[in-house]
CSV table of C-alpha atoms (C1' of nucleotides) in Angstrom, one decimal:
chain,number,residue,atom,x,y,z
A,1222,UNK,CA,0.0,0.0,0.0
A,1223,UNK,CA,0.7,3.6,0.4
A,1224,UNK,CA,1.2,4.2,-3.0
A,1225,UNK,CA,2.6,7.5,-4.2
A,1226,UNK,CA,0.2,9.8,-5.3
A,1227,UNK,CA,0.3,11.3,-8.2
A,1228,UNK,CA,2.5,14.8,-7.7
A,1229,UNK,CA,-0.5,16.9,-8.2
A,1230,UNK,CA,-1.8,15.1,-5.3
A,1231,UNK,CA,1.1,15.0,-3.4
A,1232,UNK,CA,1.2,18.8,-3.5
A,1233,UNK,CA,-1.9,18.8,-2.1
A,1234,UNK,CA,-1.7,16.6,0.7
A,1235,UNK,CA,-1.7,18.8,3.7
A,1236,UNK,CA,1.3,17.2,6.9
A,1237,UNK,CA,2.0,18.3,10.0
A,1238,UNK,CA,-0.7,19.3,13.3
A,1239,UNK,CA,-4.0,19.4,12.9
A,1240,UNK,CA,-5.7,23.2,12.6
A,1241,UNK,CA,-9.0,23.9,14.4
A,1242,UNK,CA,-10.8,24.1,11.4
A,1243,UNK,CA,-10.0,20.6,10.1
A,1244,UNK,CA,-10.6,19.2,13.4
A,1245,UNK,CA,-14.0,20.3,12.8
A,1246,UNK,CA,-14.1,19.4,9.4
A,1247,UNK,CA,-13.7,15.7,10.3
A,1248,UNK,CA,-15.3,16.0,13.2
A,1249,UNK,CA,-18.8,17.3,12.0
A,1250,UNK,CA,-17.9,14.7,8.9
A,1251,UNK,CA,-18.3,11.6,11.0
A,1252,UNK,CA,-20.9,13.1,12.8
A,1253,UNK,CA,-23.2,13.2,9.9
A,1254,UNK,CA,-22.0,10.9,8.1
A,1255,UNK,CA,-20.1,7.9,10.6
A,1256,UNK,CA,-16.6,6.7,10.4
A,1257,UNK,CA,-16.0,4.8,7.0
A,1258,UNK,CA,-13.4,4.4,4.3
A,1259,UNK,CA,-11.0,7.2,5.6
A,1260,UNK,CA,-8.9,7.5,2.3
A,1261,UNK,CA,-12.6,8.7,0.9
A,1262,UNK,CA,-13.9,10.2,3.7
A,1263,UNK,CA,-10.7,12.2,4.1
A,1264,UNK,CA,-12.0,13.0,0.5
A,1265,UNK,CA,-15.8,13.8,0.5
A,1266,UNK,CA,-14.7,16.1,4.0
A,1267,UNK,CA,-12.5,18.2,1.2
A,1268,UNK,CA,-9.6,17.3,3.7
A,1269,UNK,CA,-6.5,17.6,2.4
A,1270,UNK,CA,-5.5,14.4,4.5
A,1271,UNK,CA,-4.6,11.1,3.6
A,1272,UNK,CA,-7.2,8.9,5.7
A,1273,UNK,CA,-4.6,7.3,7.6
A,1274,UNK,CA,-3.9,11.0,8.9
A,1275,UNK,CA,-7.7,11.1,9.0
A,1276,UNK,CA,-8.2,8.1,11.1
A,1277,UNK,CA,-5.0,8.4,13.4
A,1278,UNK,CA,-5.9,12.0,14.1
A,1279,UNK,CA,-9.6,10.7,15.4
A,1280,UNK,CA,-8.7,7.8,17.1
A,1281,UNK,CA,-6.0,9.5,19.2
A,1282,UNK,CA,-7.9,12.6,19.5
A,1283,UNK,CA,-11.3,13.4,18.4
A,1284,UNK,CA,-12.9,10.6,19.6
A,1285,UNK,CA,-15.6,11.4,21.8
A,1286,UNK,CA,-14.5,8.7,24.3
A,1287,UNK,CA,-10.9,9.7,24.4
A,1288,UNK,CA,-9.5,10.2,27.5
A,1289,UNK,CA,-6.9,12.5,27.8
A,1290,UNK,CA,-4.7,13.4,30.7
A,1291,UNK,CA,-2.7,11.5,33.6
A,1292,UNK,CA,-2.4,7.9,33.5
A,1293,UNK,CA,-3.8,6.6,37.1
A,1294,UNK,CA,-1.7,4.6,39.0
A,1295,UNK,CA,-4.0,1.6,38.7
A,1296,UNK,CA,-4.1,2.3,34.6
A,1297,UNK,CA,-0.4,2.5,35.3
A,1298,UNK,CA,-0.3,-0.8,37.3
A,1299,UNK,CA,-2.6,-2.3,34.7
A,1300,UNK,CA,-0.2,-1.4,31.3
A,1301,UNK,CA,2.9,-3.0,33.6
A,1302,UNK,CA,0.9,-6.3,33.8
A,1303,UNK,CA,-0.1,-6.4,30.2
A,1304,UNK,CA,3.2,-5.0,28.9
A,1305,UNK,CA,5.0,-8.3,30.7
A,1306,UNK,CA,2.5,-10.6,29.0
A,1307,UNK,CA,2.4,-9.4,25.5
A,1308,UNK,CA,5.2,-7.1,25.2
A,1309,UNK,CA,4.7,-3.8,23.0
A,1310,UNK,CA,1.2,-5.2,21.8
A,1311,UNK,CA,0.2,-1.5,22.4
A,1312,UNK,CA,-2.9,-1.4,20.6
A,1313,UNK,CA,-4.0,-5.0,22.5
A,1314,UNK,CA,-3.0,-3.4,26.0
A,1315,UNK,CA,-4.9,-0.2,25.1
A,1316,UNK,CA,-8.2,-2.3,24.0
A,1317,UNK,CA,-8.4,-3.1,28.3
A,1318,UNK,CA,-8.2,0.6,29.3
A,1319,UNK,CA,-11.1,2.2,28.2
A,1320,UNK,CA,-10.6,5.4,26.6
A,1321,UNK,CA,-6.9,4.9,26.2
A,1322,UNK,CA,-5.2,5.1,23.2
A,1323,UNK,CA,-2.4,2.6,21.8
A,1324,UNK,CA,-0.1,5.8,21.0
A,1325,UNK,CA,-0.9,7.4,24.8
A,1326,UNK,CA,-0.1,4.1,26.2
A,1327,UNK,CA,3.1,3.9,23.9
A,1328,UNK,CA,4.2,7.5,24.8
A,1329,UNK,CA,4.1,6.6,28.5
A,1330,UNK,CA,5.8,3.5,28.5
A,1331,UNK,CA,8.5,5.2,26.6
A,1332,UNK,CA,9.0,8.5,28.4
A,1333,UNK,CA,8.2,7.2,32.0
A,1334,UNK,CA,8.4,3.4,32.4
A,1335,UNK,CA,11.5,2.5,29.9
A,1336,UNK,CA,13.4,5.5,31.9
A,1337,UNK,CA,12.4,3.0,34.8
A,1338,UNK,CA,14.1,-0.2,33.5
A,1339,UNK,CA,17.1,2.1,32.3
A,1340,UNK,CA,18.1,3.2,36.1
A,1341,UNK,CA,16.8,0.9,38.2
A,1342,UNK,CA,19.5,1.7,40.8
A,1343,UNK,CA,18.3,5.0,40.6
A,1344,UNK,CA,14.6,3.8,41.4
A,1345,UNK,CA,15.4,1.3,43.6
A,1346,UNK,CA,18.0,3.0,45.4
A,1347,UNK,CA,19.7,-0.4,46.0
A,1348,UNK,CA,21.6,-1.6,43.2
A,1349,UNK,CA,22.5,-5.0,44.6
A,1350,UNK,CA,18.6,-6.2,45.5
A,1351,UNK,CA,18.3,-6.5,41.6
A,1352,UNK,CA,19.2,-9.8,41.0
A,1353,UNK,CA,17.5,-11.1,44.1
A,1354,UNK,CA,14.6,-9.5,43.4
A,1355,UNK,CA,14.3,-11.4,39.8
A,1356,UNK,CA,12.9,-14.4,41.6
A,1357,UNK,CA,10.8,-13.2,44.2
A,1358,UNK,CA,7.5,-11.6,44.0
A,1359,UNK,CA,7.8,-9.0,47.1
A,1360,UNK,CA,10.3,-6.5,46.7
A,1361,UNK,CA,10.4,-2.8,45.5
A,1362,UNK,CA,10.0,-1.9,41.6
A,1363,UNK,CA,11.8,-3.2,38.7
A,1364,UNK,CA,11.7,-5.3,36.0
A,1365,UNK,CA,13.0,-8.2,34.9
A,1366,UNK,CA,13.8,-8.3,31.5
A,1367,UNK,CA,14.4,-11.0,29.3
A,1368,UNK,CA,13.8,-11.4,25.8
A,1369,UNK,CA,10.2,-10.5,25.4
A,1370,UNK,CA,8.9,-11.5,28.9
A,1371,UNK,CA,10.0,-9.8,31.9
A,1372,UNK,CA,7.8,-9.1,34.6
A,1373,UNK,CA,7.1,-6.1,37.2
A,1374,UNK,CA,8.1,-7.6,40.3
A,1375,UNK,CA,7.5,-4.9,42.4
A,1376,UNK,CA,4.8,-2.1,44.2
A,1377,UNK,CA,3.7,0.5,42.2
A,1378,UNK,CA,4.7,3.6,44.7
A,1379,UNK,CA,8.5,2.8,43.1
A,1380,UNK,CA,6.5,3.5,39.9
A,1381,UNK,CA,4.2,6.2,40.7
A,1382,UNK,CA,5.0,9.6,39.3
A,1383,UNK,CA,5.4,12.3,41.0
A,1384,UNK,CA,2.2,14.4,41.3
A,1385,UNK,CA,1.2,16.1,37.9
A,1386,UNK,CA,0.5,19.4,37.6
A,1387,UNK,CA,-3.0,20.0,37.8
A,1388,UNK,CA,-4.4,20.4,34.6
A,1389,UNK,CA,-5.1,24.2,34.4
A,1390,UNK,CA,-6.4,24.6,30.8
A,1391,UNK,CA,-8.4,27.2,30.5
A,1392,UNK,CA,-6.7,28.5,27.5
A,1393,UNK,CA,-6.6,25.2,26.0
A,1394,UNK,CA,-8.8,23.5,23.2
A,1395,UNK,CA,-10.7,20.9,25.3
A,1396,UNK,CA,-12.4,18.8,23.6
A,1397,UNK,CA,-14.8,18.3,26.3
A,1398,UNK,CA,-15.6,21.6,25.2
A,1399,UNK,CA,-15.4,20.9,22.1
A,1400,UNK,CA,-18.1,18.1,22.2
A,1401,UNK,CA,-20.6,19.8,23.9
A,1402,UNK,CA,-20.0,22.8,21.3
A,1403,UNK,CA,-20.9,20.0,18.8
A,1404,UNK,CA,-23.5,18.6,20.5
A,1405,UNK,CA,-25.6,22.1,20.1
A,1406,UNK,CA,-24.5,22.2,16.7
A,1407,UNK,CA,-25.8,18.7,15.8
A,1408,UNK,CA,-29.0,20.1,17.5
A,1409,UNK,CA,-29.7,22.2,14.5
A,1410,UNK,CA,-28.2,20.1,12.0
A,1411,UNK,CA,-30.2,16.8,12.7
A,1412,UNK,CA,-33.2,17.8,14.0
B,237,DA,C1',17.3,36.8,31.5
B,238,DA,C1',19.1,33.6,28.4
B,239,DG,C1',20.7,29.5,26.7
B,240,DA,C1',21.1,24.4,27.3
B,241,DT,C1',19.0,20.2,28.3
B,242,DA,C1',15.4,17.0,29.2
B,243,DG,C1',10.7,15.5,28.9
B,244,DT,C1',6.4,15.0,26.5
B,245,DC,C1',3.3,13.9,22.9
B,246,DA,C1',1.1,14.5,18.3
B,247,DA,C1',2.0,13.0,13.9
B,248,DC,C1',4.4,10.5,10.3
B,249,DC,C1',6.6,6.4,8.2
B,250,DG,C1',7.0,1.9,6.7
B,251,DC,C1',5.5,-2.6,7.1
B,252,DC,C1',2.1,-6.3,7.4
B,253,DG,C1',-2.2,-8.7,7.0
B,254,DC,C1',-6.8,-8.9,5.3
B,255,DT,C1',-10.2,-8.5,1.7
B,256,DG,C1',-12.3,-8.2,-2.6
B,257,DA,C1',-11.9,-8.0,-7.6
C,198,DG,C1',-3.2,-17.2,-7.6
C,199,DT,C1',-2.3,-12.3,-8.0
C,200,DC,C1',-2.8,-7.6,-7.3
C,201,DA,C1',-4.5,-3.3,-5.5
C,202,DG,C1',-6.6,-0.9,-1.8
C,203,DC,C1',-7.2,-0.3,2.8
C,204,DG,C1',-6.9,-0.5,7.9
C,205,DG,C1',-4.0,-1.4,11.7
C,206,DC,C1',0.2,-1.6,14.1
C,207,DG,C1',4.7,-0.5,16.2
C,208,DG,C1',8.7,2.4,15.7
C,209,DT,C1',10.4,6.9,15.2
C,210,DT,C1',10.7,11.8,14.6
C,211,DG,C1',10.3,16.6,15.5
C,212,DA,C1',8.1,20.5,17.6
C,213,DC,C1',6.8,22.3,21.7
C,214,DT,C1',7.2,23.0,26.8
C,215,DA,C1',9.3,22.7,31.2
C,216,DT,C1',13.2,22.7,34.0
C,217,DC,C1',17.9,23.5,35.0
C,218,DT,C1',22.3,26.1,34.9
DNA sequence: AAGATAGTCAACCGCCGCTGA
DNA sequence: GTCAGCGGCGGTTGACTATCT
């Protein structure tokens, strides 16, 4: 797949973040009209998206059931469990957290977890309970890691993050906003 | 105050598997 | 059986922001 476009279209093919107006576009698009063959959706909308830009940007963002913003520490917990059984099956660990996206989940196992495994003196503190903590099922965080199975072996405190800063958005596009913008719109579209 | 560095996350890229013609 | 089109996935990048020096 993903074959190149002719270089008319190419020029026309729009990259980069996503403007207001387009997420509105595709928003009010698959409101009226559902989610469907995104390369001709992305079309019939007069986007000037491929549908895979389309269907990533509404699955990680638009979607009414996203949920955006700090991981809880049982979410966390949960993405550690799943991570050690199927590895970086994000999309499969994102189908049990609700609202969770396979790219949020990805991002946060990247930035906060894999920085984890990478010091785990540093997060332990004790460099020399590592080994003995690899067969016992009580001690403080860390991983073991093997080749595709390791598992978290320890509490989630030694995980936890430090406290996020509360999420003061008032200047920011929320799409809670957002949807309840829409669903006033739809109000005089569909009925 | 300004520059450097680290952290975060949205978005893109390339590959793969599925499906229908 | 083959090919094209598409969706889905995981890896990676790059812009932006926060923190540090």
């Amino acid at each position: 797949m993903d074959k190149k476009p002719s270089s008319s279209e190419e020029a026309e093919v729009r990259k980069g973040p996503w403007t207001m107006e387009e997420d509105l576009i595709l928003i009010n698009y698959i409101a009226n009209h559902g989610e469907g063959v995104w390369n001709s959706l992305a079309r019939s909308a007069g986007l000037k998206r491929t549908g895979k830009s389309c269907r990533l940007r509404w699955l990680n963002y638009l979607r009414p059931d996203v949920r955006r913003g700090n991981i809880t520490p049982e979410e966390q917990l949960l993405i550690m469990e799943l991570h050690a059984r199927w590895g970086n099956r994000w999309s499969k660990i994102a189908r049990h957290l609700p609202g969770r996206t396979d790219n949020e989940i990805k991002n946060f196992w990247r930035t906060k977890i894999q920085k984890h495994i990478k010091q785990p003196e540093n997060c332990t503190g004790q460099s020399s309970d590592r080994n003995d903590s690899a067969s016992s099922s009580h001690v403080s965080g860390g991983f073991e890691e093997g080749t595709e199975n390791y598992s978290y072996t320890g509490n989630l405190e030694a995980f936890t993050l430090p406290a996020p800063p509360a999420e003061t958005n008032e200047n920011f596009w929320n799409m809670e906003d957002f949807w309840s913008m829409q669903l006033l719109n739809s109000d005089n579209k569909l009925l």
